[in-house]
XYZ file of C-alpha atoms in Angstrom:
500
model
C -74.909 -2.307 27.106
C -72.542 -4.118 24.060
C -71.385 -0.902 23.482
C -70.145 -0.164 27.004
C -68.522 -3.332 27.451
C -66.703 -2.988 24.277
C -65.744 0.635 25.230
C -64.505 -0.882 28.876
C -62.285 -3.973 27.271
C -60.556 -1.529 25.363
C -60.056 0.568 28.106
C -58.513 -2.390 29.870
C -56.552 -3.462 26.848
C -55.056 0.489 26.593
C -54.271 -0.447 30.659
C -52.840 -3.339 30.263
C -50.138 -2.454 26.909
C -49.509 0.759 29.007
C -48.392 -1.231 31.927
C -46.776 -3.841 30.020
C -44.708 -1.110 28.262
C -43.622 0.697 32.053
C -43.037 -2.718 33.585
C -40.231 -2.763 29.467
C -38.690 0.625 30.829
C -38.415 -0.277 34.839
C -34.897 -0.667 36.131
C -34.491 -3.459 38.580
C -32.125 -3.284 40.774
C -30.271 -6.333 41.713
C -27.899 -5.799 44.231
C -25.901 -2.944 46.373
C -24.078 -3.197 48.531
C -25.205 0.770 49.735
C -27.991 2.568 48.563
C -29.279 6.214 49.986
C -31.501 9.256 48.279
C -29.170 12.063 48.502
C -31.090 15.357 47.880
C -27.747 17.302 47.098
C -27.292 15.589 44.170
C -30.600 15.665 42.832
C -34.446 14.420 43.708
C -35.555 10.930 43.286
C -31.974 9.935 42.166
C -30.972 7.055 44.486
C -26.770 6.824 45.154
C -25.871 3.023 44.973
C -22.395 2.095 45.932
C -20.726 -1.072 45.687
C -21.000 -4.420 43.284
C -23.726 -2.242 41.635
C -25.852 -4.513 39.748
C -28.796 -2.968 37.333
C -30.967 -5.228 35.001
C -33.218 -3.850 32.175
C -34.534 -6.921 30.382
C -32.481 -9.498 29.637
C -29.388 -6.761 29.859
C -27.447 -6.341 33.034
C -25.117 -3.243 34.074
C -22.288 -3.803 36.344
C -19.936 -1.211 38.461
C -18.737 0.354 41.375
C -21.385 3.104 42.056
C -24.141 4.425 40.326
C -27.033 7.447 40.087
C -30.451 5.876 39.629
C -32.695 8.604 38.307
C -35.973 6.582 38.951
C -38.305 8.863 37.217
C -36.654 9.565 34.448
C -35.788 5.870 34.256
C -31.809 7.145 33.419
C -28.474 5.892 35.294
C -24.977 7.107 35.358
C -22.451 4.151 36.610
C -18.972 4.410 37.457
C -15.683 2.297 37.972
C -15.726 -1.202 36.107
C -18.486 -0.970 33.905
C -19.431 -4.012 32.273
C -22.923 -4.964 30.847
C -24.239 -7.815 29.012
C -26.895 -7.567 26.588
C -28.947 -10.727 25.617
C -26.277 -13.117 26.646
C -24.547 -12.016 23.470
C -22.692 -8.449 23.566
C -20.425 -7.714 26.721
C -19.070 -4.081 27.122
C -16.506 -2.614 29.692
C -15.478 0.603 30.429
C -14.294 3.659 32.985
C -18.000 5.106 32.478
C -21.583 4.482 31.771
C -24.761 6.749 30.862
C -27.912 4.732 29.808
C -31.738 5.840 29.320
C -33.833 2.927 29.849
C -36.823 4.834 27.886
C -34.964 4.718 24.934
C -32.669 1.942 25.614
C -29.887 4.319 24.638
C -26.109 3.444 26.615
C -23.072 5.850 26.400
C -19.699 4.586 27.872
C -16.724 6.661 28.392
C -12.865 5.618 28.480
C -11.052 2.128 27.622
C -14.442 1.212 25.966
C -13.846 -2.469 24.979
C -17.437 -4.173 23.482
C -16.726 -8.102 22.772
C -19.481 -10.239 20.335
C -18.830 -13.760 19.264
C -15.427 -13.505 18.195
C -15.024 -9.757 17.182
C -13.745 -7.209 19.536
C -14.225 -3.717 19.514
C -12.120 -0.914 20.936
C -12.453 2.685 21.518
C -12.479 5.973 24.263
C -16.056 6.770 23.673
C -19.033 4.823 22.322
C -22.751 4.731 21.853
C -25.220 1.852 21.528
C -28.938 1.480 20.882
C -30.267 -1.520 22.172
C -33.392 -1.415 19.824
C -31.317 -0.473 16.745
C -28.649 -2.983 17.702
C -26.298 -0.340 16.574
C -23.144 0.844 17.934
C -21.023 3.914 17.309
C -18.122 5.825 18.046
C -17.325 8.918 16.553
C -13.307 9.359 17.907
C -11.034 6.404 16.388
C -11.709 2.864 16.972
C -10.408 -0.267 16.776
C -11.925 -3.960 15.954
C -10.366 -7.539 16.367
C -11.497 -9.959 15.080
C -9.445 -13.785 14.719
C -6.555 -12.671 12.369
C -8.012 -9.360 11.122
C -7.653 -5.990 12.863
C -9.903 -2.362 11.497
C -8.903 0.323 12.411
C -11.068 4.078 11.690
C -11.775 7.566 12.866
C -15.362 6.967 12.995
C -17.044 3.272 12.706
C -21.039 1.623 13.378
C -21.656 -1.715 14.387
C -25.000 -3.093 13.726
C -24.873 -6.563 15.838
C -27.992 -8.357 14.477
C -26.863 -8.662 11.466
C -23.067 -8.516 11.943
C -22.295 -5.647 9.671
C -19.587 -3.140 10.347
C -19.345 0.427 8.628
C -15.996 1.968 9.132
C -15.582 5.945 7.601
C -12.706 8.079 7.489
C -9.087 6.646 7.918
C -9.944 3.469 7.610
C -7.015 0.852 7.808
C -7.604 -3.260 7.696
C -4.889 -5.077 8.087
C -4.849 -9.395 7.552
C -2.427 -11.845 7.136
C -1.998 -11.249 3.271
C -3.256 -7.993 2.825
C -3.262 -4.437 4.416
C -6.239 -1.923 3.187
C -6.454 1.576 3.311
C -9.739 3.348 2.763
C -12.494 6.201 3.848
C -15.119 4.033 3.658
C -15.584 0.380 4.475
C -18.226 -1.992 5.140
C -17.275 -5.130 6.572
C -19.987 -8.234 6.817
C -17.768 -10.835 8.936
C -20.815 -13.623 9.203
C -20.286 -13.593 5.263
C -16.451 -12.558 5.808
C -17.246 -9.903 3.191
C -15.288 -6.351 3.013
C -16.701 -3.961 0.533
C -15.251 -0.035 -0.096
C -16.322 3.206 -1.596
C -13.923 5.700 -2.365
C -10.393 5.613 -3.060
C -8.806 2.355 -1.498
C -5.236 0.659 -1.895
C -4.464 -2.890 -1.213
C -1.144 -4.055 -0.818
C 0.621 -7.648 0.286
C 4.683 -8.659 -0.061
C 4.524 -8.475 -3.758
C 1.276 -6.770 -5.584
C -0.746 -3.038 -4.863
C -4.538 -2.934 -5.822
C -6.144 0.602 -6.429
C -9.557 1.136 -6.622
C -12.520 3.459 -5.931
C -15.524 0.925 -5.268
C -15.567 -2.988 -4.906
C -15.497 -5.575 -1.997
C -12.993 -8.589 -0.863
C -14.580 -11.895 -0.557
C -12.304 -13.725 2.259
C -13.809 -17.110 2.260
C -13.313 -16.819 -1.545
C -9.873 -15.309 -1.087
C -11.387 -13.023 -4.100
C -11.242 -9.483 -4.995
C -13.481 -7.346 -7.058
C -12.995 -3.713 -7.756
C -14.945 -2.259 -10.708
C -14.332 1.705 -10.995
C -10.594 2.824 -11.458
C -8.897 -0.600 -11.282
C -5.198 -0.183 -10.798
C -2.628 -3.124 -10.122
C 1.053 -2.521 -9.563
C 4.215 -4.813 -8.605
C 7.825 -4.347 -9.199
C 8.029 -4.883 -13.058
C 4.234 -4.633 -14.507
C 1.419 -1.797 -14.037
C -2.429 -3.051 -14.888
C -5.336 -0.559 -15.048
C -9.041 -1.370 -16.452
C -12.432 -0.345 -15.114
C -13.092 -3.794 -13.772
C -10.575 -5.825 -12.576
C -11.062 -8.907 -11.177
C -8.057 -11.484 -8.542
C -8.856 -14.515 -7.387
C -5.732 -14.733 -5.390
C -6.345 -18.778 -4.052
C -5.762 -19.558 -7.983
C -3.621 -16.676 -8.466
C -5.678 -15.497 -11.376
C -6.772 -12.018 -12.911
C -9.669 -10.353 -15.072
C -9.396 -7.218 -16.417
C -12.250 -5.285 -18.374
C -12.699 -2.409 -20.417
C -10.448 0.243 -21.132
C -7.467 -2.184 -20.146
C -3.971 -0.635 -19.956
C -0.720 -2.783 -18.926
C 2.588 -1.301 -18.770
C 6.040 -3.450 -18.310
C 8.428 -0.775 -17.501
C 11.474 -3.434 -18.140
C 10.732 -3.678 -21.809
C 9.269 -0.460 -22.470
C 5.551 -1.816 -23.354
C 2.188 -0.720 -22.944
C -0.165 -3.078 -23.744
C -3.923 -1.935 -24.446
C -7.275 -3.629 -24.435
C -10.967 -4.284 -23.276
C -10.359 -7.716 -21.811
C -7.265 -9.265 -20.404
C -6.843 -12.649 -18.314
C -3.514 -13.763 -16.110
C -2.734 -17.104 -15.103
C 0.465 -16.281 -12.082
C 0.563 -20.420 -11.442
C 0.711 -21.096 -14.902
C 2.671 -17.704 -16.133
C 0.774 -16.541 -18.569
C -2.281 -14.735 -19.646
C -4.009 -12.945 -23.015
C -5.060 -9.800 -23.892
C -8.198 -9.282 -26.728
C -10.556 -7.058 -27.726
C -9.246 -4.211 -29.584
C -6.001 -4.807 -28.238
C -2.776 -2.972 -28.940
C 0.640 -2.479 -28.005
C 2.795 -0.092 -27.683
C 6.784 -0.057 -27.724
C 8.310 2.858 -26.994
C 11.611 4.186 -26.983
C 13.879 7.507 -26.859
C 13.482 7.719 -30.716
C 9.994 6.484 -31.825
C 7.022 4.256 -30.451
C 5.950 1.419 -32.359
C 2.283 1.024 -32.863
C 0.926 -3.243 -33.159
C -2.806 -4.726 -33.220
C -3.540 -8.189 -33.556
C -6.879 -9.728 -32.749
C -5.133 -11.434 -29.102
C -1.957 -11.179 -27.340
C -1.046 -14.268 -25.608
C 1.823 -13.206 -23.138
C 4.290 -15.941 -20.823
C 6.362 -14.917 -17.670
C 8.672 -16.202 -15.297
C 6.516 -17.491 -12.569
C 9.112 -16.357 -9.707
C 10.255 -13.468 -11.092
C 7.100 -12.160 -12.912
C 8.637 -10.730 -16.133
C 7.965 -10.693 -19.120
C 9.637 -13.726 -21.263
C 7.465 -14.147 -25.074
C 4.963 -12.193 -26.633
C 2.711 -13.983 -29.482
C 0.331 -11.806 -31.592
C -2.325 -13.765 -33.483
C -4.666 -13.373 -36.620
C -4.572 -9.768 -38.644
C -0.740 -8.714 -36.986
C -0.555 -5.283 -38.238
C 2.139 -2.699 -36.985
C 3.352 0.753 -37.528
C 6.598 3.171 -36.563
C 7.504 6.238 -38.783
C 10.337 4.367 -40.124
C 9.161 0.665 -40.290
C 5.717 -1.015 -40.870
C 4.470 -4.884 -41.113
C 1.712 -7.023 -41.353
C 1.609 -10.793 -40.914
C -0.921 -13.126 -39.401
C 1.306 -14.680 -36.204
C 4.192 -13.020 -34.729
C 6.498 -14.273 -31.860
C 8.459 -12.346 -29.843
C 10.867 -13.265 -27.585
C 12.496 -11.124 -25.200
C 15.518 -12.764 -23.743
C 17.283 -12.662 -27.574
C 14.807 -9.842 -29.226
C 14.053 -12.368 -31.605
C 10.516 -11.311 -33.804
C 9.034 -14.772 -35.876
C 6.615 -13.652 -38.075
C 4.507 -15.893 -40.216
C 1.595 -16.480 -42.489
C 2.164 -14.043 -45.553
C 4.504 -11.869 -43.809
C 5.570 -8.202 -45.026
C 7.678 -5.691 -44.006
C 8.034 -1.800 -45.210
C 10.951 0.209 -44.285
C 11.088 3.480 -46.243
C 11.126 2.178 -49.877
C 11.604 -1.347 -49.214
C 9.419 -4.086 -48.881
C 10.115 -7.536 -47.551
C 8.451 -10.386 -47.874
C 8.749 -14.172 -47.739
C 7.079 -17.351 -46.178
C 8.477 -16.488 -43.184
C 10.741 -13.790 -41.573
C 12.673 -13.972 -38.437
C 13.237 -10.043 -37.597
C 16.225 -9.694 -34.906
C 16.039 -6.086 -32.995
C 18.971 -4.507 -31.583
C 18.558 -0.631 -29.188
C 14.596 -1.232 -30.132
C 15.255 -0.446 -33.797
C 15.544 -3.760 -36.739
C 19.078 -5.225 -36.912
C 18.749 -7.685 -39.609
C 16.172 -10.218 -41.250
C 15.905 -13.413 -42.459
C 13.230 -14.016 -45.071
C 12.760 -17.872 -45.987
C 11.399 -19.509 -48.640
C 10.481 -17.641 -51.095
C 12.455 -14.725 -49.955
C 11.567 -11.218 -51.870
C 12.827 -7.630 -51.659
C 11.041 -4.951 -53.975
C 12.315 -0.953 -53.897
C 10.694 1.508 -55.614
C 13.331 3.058 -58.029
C 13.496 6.656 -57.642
C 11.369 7.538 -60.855
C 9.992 4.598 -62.282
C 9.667 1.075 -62.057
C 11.383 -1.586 -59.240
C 14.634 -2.950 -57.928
C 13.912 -6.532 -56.991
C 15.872 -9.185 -55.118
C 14.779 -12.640 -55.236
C 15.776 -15.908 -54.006
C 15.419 -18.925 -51.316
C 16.900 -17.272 -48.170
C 17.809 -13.863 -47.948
C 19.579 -12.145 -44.582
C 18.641 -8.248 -44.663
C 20.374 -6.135 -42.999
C 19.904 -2.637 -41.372
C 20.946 0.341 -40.420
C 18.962 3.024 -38.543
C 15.603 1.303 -40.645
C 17.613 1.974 -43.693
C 18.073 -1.142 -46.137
C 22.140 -1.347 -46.503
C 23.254 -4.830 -46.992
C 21.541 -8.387 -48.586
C 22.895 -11.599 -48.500
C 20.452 -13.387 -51.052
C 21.150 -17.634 -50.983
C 19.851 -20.041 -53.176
C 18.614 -19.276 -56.829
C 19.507 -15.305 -56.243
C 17.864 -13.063 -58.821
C 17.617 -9.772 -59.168
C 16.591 -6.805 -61.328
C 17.817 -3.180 -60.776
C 17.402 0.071 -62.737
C 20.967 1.478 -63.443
C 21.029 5.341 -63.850
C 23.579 8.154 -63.817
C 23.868 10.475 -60.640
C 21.698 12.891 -62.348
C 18.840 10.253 -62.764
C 19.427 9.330 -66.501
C 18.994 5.459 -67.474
C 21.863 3.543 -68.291
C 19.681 0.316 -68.470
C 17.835 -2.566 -66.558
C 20.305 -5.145 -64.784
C 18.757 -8.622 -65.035
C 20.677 -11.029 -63.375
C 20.813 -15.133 -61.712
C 23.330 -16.548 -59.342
C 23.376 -19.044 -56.952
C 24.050 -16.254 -54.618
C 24.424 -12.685 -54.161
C 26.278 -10.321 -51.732
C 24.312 -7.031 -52.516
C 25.058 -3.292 -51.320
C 22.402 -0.853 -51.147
C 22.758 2.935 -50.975
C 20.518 5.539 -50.969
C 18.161 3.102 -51.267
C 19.510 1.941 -54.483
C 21.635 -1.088 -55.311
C 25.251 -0.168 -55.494
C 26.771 -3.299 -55.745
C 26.531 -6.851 -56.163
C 28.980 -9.662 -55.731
C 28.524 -12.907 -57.295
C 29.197 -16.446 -56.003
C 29.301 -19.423 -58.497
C 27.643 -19.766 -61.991
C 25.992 -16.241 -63.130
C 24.026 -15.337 -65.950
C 23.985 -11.374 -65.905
C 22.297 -8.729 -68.777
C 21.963 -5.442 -68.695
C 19.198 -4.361 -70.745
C 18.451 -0.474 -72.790
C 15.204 0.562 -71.329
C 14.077 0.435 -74.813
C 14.245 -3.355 -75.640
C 13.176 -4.884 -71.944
C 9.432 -5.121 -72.217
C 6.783 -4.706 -69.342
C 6.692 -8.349 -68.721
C 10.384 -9.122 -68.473
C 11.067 -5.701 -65.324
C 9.164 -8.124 -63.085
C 10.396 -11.516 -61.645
C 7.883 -14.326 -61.008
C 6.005 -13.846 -57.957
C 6.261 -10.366 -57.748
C 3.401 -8.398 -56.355
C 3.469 -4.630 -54.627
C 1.470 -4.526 -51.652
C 1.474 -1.143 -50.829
C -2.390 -0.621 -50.265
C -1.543 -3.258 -47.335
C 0.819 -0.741 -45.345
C -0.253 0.909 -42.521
C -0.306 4.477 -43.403
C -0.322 5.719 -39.059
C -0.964 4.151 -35.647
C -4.881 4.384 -36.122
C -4.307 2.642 -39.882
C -2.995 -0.812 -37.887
C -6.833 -1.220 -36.654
């Protein structure tokens, strides 16, 4: 007896979800102001004409006319289409197809769906009421407050406010346009993320990218595959690359590559920061620059590049290099441990144990202020402690000592010193043919000195000078070297990979 009243109140309970599930998929209708079977078109499909309202649920379908297909619990409506789902989501358009089985609507011509504030617009569009998803395959077009998408194909999944737009896409706001193929946009976190190829522009700056997302509350931008940044004067690529554009500052990570076309530099790195309020920004991590030019590219590495800019204008205005400077060009090397350069006079200030190499020549001094003119070395000035060594052509060196020196140069070629202030020098005298005539050791207060061939030619005296000229023969080791001398030629970088 248990038994068969257990079997029996499942029964009933089967009933009573079955009916609870036909009384889900029954279409009500609310008002006509005609309706009439009409066998030509079709049994059991009722014709209802005039302020049509349907109801499913808690979603109402409004037009003109309609064909009720009560078995198959389907309508078709016509003529000012409008329904309202939940209170929340109202849709117009020309035409309207819905299955109440599996709550399923398509709407046909000047499609117009409108949710909170977003409002979508299209010629054909489906939506699944149980999926809360809407689609249309055939260009589309969403509002919403300042921000307009448009796509060839796009889904909207209203529950949780998440658009997906694919194929064309275009968003366009008040600072920025976006173009895309793929785009997913969650406006209750006013979140836009993209896969694919992607280019953001405003007035002044263009973003590249293949994957990342725009935080709009955040004003922020994050694109980490293929990172490229471009505006009038500078180009930045990385893999990563960060803009917070509210405090108008950039990251850039790995594999970072900046180019300022004005001054003919790349810049190189795996991290790189820019600070557009404050105009400037820093560069570290294996960084490196390069100058180029029509004759030869000069290769530099120091542990961080600090960089400064106009803040209107965004160029370039000072570079500084800092700890373990190291550079190389086929006709001119250096190493110091801070270098300056300034662009507006192509003024270089290096310092800390500075050295220059330029063919035979090396330069040294406490400090040396290098002045460039057509991206090759006009002149130096090497202070205190100022000291020029050449390797003589078969043995030994030419020196030039003294307080302040002014070197000056042609095509990287030593040609001209001005030595100032306790001038010394010693030089190797020999015939053309390379036979020694003797070792010039000599002291002035200053010294005009010409150099050819990389060998002095001639010196000019000014004031009180003590002058010898020495056989090989009786000038020991000690006495071819003045005081402070030292040849740093295991310090010179050999090629571009040697400044690492």
């Amino acid at each position: 007896m248990k038994k068969t009243f257990l079997f029996c109140f499942l029964i009933f309970c089967a009933a009573l979800c079955y009916a609870q599930q036909q009384q889900k998929t029954i279409i009500h209708i609310v008002h006509a102001d005609k309706a009439a079977y009409d066998d030509r078109i079709g049994k059991d499909i009722q014709r209802l004409i005039g302020n049509v309202v349907l109801r499913q649920d808690s979603s109402y379908f409004y037009s003109d006319s309609a064909y009720l297909h009560e078995k198959t619990k389907t309508f078709e409506g016509f003529s000012r289409v409008h329904v309202t789902i939940n209170d929340s989501i109202d849709i117009v358009s020309d035409r309207l197809k819905y299955n109440g089985e599996t709550h399923f609507l398509e709407l046909f011509d000047n499609v117009v769906m409108k949710n909170d504030s977003m409002t979508l617009m299209t010629q054909y569009m489906t939506y699944d009421r149980d999926k809360h998803l809407a689609c249309y395959p055939h260009h589309g077009t969403i509002i919403r407050n300042d921000k307009k998408m448009v796509s060839v194909k796009g889904y909207y999944r209203d529950d949780i406010k998440l658009f997906y737009f694919h194929d064309d896409v275009v968003a366009t706001m008040p600072d920025y346009q976006l173009f895309t193929d793929t785009l997913n946009y969650d406006y209750a976190a006013e979140k836009m993320s993209f896969e694919g190829p992607t280019t953001i522009i405003n007035k002044d700056n263009i973003l590249k990218g293949e994957r990342g997302y725009y935080d709009m509350f955040r004003d922020f931008i994050h694109i980490n595959k293929n990172a490229r940044y471009n505006n009038k004067e500078q180009h930045l690529e990385s893999d990563t690359m960060i803009y917070d554009k509210a405090n108008e500052h950039a990251f850039a990570l790995n594999h970072v590559i900046m180019l300022d076309t004005t001054h003919k530099a790349i810049v190189e790195g795996d991290y790189a920061e820019l600070f557009q309020k404050r105009g400037d920004g820093y560069v570290t991590k294996k960084m490196r620059t390069l100058y180029y030019s029509e004759k030869d590219t000069l290769f530099l590495h120091a542990d961080t590049l600090f960089l400064f800019f106009d803040t209107a204008t965004r160029e370039a205005k000072r570079f500084t290099y800092f700890h373990n400077v190291r550079f190389f060009r086929n006709d001119v090397q250096g190493k110091c441990d801070t270098m300056n350069y300034t662009l507006s006079d192509s003024v270089v200030l290096m310092r800390h144990e500075p050295v220059i190499w330029a063919e035979n020549s090396q330069l040294s001094g406490d400090s040396i202020n290098v002045f460039i003119s057509n991206s090759a070395i006009d002149s130096a000035l090497l202070y205190p402690n100022a000291f020029i060594i050449q390797k003589d052509t078969i043995d030994g060196f030419n020196q030039i000592k003294g307080r302040m020196m002014t070197a000056y140069f042609k095509d990287s070629e030593l040609k001209h010193v001005y030595n100032n202030g306790n001038a010394e020098t010693i030089y190797f005298l020999r015939e053309d043919n390379g036979t020694m005539i003797g070792i010039n050791v000599s002291q002035s207060v200053a010294m005009d000195i010409k150099i050819e061939n990389n060998t002095i030619s001639r010196i000019k005296y000014f004031k009180k000078t003590n002058e010898t000229l020495y056989p090989s023969k009786d000038l020991d080791e000690h006495g071819r070297y003045l005081k402070g001398f030292i040849w740093l030629d295991e310090l010179r970088p050999k090629d571009r990979d040697d400044i690492f």
